[in-house]
Coordinates of C-alpha atoms in Angstrom, one line a residue:
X1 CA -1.7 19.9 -13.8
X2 CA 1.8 18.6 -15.2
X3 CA 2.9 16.0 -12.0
X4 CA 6.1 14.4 -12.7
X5 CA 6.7 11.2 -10.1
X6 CA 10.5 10.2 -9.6
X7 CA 10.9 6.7 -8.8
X8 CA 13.7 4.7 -10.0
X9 CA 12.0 1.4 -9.3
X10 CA 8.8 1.1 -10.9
X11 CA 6.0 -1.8 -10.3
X12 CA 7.0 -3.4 -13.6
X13 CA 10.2 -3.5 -12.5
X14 CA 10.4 -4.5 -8.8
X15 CA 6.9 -4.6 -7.3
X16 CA 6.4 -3.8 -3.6
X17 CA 4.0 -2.3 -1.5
X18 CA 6.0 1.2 -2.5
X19 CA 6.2 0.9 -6.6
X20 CA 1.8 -0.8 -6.3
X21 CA 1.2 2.5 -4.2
X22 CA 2.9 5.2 -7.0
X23 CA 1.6 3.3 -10.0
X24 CA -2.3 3.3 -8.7
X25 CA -1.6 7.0 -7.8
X26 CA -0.2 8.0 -11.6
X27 CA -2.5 5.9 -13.6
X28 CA -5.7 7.3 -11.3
X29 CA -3.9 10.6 -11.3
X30 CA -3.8 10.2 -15.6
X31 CA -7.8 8.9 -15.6
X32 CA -8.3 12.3 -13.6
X33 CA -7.0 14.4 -16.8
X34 CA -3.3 15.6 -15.1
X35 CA -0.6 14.9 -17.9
X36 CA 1.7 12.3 -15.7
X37 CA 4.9 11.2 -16.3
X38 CA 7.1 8.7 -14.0
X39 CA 10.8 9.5 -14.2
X40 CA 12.6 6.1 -13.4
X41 CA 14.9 3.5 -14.5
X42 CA 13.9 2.2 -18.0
X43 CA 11.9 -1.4 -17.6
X44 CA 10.9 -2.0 -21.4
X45 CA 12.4 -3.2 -24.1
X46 CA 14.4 -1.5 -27.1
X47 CA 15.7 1.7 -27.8
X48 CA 12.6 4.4 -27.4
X49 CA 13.7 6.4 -24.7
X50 CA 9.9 7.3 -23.1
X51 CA 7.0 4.8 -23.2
X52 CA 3.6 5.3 -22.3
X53 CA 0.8 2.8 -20.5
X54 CA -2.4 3.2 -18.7
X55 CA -2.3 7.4 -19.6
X56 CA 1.4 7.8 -18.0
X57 CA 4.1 8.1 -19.7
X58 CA 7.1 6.7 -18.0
X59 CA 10.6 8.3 -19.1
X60 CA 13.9 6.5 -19.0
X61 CA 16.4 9.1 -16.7
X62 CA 18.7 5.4 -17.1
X63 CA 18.8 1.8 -18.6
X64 CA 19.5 0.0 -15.3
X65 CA 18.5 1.1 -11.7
X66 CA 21.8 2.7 -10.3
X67 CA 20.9 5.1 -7.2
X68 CA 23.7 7.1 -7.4
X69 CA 23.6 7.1 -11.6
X70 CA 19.9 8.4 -11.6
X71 CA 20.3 11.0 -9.2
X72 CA 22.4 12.7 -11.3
X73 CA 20.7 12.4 -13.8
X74 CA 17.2 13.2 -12.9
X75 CA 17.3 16.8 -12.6
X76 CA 18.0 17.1 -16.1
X77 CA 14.9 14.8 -17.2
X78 CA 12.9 16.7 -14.8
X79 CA 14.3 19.9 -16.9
X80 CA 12.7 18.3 -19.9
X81 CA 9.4 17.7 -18.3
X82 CA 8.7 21.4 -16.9
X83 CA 6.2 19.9 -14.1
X84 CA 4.0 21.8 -12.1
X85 CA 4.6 19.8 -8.7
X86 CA 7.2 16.9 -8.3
X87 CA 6.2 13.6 -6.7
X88 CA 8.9 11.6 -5.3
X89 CA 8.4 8.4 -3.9
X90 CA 11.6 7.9 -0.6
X91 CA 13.5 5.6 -1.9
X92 CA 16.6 5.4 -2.6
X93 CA 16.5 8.5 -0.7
X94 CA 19.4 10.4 -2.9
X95 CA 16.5 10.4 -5.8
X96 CA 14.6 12.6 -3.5
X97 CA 18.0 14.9 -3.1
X98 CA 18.0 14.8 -6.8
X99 CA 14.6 16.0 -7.4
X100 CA 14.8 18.6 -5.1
X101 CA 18.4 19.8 -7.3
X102 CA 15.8 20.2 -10.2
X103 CA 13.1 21.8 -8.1
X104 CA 15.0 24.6 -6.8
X105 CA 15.9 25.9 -10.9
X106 CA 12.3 25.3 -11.8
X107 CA 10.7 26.4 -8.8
X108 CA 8.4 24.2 -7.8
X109 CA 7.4 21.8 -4.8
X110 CA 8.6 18.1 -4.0
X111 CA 6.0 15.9 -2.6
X112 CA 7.4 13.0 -0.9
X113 CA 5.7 9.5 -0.7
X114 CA 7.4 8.2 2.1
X115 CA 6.3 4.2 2.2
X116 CA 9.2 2.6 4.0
X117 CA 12.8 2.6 3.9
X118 CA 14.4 -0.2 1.6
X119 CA 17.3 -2.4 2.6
X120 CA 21.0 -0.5 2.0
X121 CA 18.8 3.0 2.4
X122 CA 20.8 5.2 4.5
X123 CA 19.5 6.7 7.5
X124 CA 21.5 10.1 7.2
X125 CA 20.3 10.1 3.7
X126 CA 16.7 9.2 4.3
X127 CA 16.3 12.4 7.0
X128 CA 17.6 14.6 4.1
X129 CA 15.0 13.4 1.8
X130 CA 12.4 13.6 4.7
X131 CA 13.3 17.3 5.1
X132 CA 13.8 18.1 1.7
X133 CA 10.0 17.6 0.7
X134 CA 7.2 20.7 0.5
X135 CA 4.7 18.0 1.9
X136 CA 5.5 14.2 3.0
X137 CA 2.9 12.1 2.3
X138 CA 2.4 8.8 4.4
X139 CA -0.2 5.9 3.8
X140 CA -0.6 5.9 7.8
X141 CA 0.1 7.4 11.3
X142 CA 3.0 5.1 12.1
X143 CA 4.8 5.9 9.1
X144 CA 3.9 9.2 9.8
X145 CA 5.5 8.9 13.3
X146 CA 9.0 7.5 11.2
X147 CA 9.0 10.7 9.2
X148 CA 8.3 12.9 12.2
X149 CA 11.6 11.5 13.8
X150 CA 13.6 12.3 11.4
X151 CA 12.8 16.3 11.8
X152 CA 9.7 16.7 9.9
X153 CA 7.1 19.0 11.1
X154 CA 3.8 18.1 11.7
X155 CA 2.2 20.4 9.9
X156 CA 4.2 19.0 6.8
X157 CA 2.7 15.4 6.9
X158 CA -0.1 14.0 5.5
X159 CA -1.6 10.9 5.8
X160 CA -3.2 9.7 2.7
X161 CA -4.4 5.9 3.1
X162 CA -4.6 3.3 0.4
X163 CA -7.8 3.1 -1.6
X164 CA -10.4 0.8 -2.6
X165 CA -12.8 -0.2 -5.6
X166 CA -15.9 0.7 -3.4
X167 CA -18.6 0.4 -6.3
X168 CA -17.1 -2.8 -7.1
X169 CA -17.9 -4.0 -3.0
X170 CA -21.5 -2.7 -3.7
X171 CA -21.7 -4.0 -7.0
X172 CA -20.1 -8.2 -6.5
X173 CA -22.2 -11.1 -5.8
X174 CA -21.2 -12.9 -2.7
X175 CA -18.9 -16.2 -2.7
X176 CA -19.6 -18.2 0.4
X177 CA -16.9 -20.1 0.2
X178 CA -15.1 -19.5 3.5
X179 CA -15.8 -18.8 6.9
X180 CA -12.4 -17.1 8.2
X181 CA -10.0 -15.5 5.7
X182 CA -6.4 -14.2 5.5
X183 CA -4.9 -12.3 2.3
X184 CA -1.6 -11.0 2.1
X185 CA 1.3 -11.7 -0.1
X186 CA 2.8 -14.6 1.9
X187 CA 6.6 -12.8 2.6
X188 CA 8.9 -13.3 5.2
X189 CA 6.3 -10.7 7.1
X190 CA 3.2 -12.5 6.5
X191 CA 3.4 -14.1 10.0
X192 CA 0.6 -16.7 8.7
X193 CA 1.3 -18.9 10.9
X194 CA -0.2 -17.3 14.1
X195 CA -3.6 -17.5 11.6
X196 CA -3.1 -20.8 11.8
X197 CA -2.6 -21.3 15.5
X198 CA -5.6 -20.1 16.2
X199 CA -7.6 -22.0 14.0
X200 CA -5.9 -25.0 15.2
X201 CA -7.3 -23.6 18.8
X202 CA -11.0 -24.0 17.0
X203 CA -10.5 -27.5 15.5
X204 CA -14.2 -28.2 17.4
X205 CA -15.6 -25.8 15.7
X206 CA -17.9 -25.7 12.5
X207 CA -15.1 -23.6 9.7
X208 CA -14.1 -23.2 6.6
X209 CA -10.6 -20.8 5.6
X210 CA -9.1 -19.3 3.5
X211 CA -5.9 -17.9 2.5
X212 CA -5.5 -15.2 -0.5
X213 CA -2.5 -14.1 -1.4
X214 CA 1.0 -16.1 -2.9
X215 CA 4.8 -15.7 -2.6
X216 CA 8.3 -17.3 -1.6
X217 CA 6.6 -18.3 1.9
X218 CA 3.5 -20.3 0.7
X219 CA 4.8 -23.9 0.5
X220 CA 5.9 -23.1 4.0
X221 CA 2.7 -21.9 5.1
X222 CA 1.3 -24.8 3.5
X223 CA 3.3 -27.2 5.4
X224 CA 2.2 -25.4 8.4
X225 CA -1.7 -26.1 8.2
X226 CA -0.4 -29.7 7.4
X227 CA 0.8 -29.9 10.6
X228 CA -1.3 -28.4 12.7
X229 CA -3.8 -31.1 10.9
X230 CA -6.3 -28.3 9.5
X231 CA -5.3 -28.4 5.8
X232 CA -8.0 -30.2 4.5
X233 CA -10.2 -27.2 5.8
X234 CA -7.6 -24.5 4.4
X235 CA -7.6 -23.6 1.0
X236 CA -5.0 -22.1 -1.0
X237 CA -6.1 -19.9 -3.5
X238 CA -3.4 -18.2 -4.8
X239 CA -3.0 -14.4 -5.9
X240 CA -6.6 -13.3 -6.8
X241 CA -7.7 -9.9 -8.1
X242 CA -10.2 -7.8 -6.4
X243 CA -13.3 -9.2 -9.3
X244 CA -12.3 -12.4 -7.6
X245 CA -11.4 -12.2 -4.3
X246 CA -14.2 -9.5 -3.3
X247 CA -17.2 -11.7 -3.4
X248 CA -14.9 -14.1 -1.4
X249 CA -15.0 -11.1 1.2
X250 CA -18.2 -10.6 1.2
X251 CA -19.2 -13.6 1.7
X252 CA -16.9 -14.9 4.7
X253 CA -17.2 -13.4 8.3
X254 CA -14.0 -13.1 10.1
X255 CA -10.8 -11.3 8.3
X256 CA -7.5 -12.3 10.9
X257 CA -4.7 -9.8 10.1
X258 CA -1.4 -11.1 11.4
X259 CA 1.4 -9.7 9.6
X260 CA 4.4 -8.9 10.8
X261 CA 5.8 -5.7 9.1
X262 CA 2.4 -3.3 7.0
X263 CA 2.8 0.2 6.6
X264 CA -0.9 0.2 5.1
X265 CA -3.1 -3.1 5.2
X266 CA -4.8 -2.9 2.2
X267 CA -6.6 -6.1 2.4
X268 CA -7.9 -5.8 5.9
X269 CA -9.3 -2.2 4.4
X270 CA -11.0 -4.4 1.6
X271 CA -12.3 -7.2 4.0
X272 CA -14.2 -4.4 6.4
X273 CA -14.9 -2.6 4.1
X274 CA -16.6 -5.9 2.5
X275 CA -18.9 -6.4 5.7
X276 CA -16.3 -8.6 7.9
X277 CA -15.4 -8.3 11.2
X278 CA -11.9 -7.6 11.1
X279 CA -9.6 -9.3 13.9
X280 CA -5.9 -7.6 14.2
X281 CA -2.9 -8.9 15.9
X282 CA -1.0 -6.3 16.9
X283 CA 2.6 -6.0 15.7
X284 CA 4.8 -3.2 16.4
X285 CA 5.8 -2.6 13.1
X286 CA 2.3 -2.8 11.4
X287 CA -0.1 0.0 10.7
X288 CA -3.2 -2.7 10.9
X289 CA -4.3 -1.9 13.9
X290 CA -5.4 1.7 13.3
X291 CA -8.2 0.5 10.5
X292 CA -10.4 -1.0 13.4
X293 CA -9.7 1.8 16.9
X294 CA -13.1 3.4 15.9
X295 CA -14.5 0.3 14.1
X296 CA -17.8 -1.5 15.6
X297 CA -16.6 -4.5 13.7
X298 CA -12.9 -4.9 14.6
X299 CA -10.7 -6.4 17.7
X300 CA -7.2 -5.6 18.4
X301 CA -5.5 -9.2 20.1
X302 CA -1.9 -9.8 21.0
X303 CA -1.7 -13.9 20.4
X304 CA -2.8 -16.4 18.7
X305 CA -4.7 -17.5 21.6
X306 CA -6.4 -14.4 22.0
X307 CA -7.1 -14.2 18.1
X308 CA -9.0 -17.6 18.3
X309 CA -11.3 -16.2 21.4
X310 CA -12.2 -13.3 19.5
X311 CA -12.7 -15.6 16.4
X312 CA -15.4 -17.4 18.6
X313 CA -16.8 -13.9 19.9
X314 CA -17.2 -13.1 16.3
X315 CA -20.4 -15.5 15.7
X316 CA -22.1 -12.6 17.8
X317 CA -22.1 -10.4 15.0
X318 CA -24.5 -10.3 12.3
X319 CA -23.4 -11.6 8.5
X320 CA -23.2 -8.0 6.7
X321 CA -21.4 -7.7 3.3
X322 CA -21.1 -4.0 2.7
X323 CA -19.8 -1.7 5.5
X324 CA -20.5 2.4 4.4
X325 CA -18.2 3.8 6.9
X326 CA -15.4 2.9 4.6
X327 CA -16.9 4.6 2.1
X328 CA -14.4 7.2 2.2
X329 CA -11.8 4.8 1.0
X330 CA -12.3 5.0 -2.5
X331 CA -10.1 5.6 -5.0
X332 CA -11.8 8.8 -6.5
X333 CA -12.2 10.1 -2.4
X334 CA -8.3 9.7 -1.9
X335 CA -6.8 10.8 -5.2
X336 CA -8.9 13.9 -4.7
X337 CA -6.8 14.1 -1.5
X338 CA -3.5 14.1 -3.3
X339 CA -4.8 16.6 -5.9
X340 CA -5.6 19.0 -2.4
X341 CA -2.5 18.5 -1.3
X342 CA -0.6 19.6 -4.7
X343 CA -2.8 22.4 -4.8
X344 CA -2.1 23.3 -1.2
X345 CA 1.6 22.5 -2.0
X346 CA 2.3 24.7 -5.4
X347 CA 0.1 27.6 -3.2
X348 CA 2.5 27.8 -0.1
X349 CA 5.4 27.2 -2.5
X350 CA 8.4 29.6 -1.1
X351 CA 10.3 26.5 0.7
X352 CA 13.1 26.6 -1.6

């Protein structure tokens, strides 16, 4: 199948939970044997006009990202690639109205990746591109519940979840190292410091922690364990890929999930999935919680307080490092899910 993914933004050239999501899907997409292209704004260097990495081949629609410059413009490069299903991921949202342009001369679907909506995104834009999509895909049922307020049927929304390495869980050796992780990148969301509270609860209790992840908010985050007098049993180990931080997983008990803003909580997926007993403090606008509902190793808390008691409670589990119910997770399971759904898509097509 020829899938053609319209994303201005790109992971090489602004990497967020959105542009990680649509460059795991291409590349796995490509190692399937689908010809893949990414139509989006041009992030190498020199004059050749399409470049291909990792089995995709990403097409320059323009030199700079310019919302309202590569909507234009993307129909035509969408022309030029003759696709069999369009993939757009939601923002900006007028790329979406653009694809759709091209969709309706080459009849074919748009599939929508809806992640979450990017600062200066407008809201009256963002429900056209929500309702201009064959199939919205979300990576969980609270996004799901954003797209279904702006006018999306039900029966138009899928929820395909982020995906894990799930031989590599089975396969890694087991790095005792810590007790009680976090791992997130450490944003202005990463809420690590009610992680922190609650260790600071536990300071009479036998630990070790450790936090995965890095960003703008870490030398804060480290000034916070410094004074809350628990950094000398805190370590920082910085961004870590899964070879690395896997047997970390495996080998620690308790995963706390705190952040503040998730629309899919990909390390909390890893860290069950890796055998710990995964503790979630609810948030409003995070996703987290609905990894452990039907999970015999997971607690939903509302404080730090209540995060440290369950934290305690945890010793009453058994050490495990592999947990098969996640099994489902990984990445050849879920791309097989978005193949289905472009199948099911280019099928029902008659929308436009």
């Amino acid at each position: 199948m020829r899938i053609a993914f319209v994303s201005m933004f790109t992971e090489q050239l602004r990497a967020d939970g959105a542009t990680r999501r649509m460059r795991r899907v291409a590349e796995r997409l490509a190692a399937h044997g689908h010809d893949v292209s990414v139509l989006c704004a041009q992030w190498w260097e020199g004059d050749v006009p399409e470049f291909e990495q990792e089995g995709v081949n990403y097409v320059a629609v323009t030199e700079t990202p310019s919302a309202t410059t590569f909507a234009s413009k993307v129909p035509f490069a969408l022309r030029r690639v003759k696709p069999d299903v369009i993939h757009a991921t939601n923002s900006p949202p007028t790329q979406v109205t653009g694809a759709k342009t091209a969709a309706r001369l080459l009849r074919v679907p748009v599939v929508v990746d809806w992640w979450a909506e990017r600062e200066g995104d407008s809201r009256g834009a963002s429900k056209r591109a929500a309702r201009g999509a064959k199939r919205v895909v979300t990576p969980s049922q609270m996004v799901k519940t954003t797209v279904r307020e702006f006018g999306v049927s039900e029966d138009a929304v899928r929820v395909v979840p982020e995906s894990i390495d799930f031989d590599l869980i089975r396969e890694a050796e087991t790095d005792d190292r810590a007790d009680i992780l976090y791992s997130r990148h450490l944003d202005q969301y990463a809420n690590v410091e009610s992680f922190f509270l609650a260790l600071a609860e536990l300071r009479d209790k036998d630990w070790r922690a450790a936090v995965v992840g890095d960003g703008p908010e870490r030398a804060q985050a480290e000034q916070t364990a410094a004074d809350l007098r628990i950094d000398d049993r805190v370590e920082f180990l910085g961004e870590l890929p899964p070879e690395e931080f896997v047997p970390i997983m495996k080998g620690a008990h308790v995963f706390a999930q705190t952040a503040a803003v998730e629309p899919f909580a990909t390390p909390l997926l890893w860290a069950l999935a890796s055998g710990c007993v995964g503790i979630v403090e609810y948030q409003a606008r995070s996703s987290a919680h609905e990894l452990v509902v039907n999970c015999d190793r997971g607690a939903r808390v509302t404080s730090p307080q209540e995060l440290a008691d369950e934290i305690s409670a945890a010793a009453g589990y058994s050490q495990e490092s592999l947990n098969e119910a996640f099994a489902a997770y990984d990445h050849d399971d879920v791309i097989r899910r978005y193949e289905t759904i472009y199948e099911d898509a280019v099928d029902d097509y008659g929308f436009f």
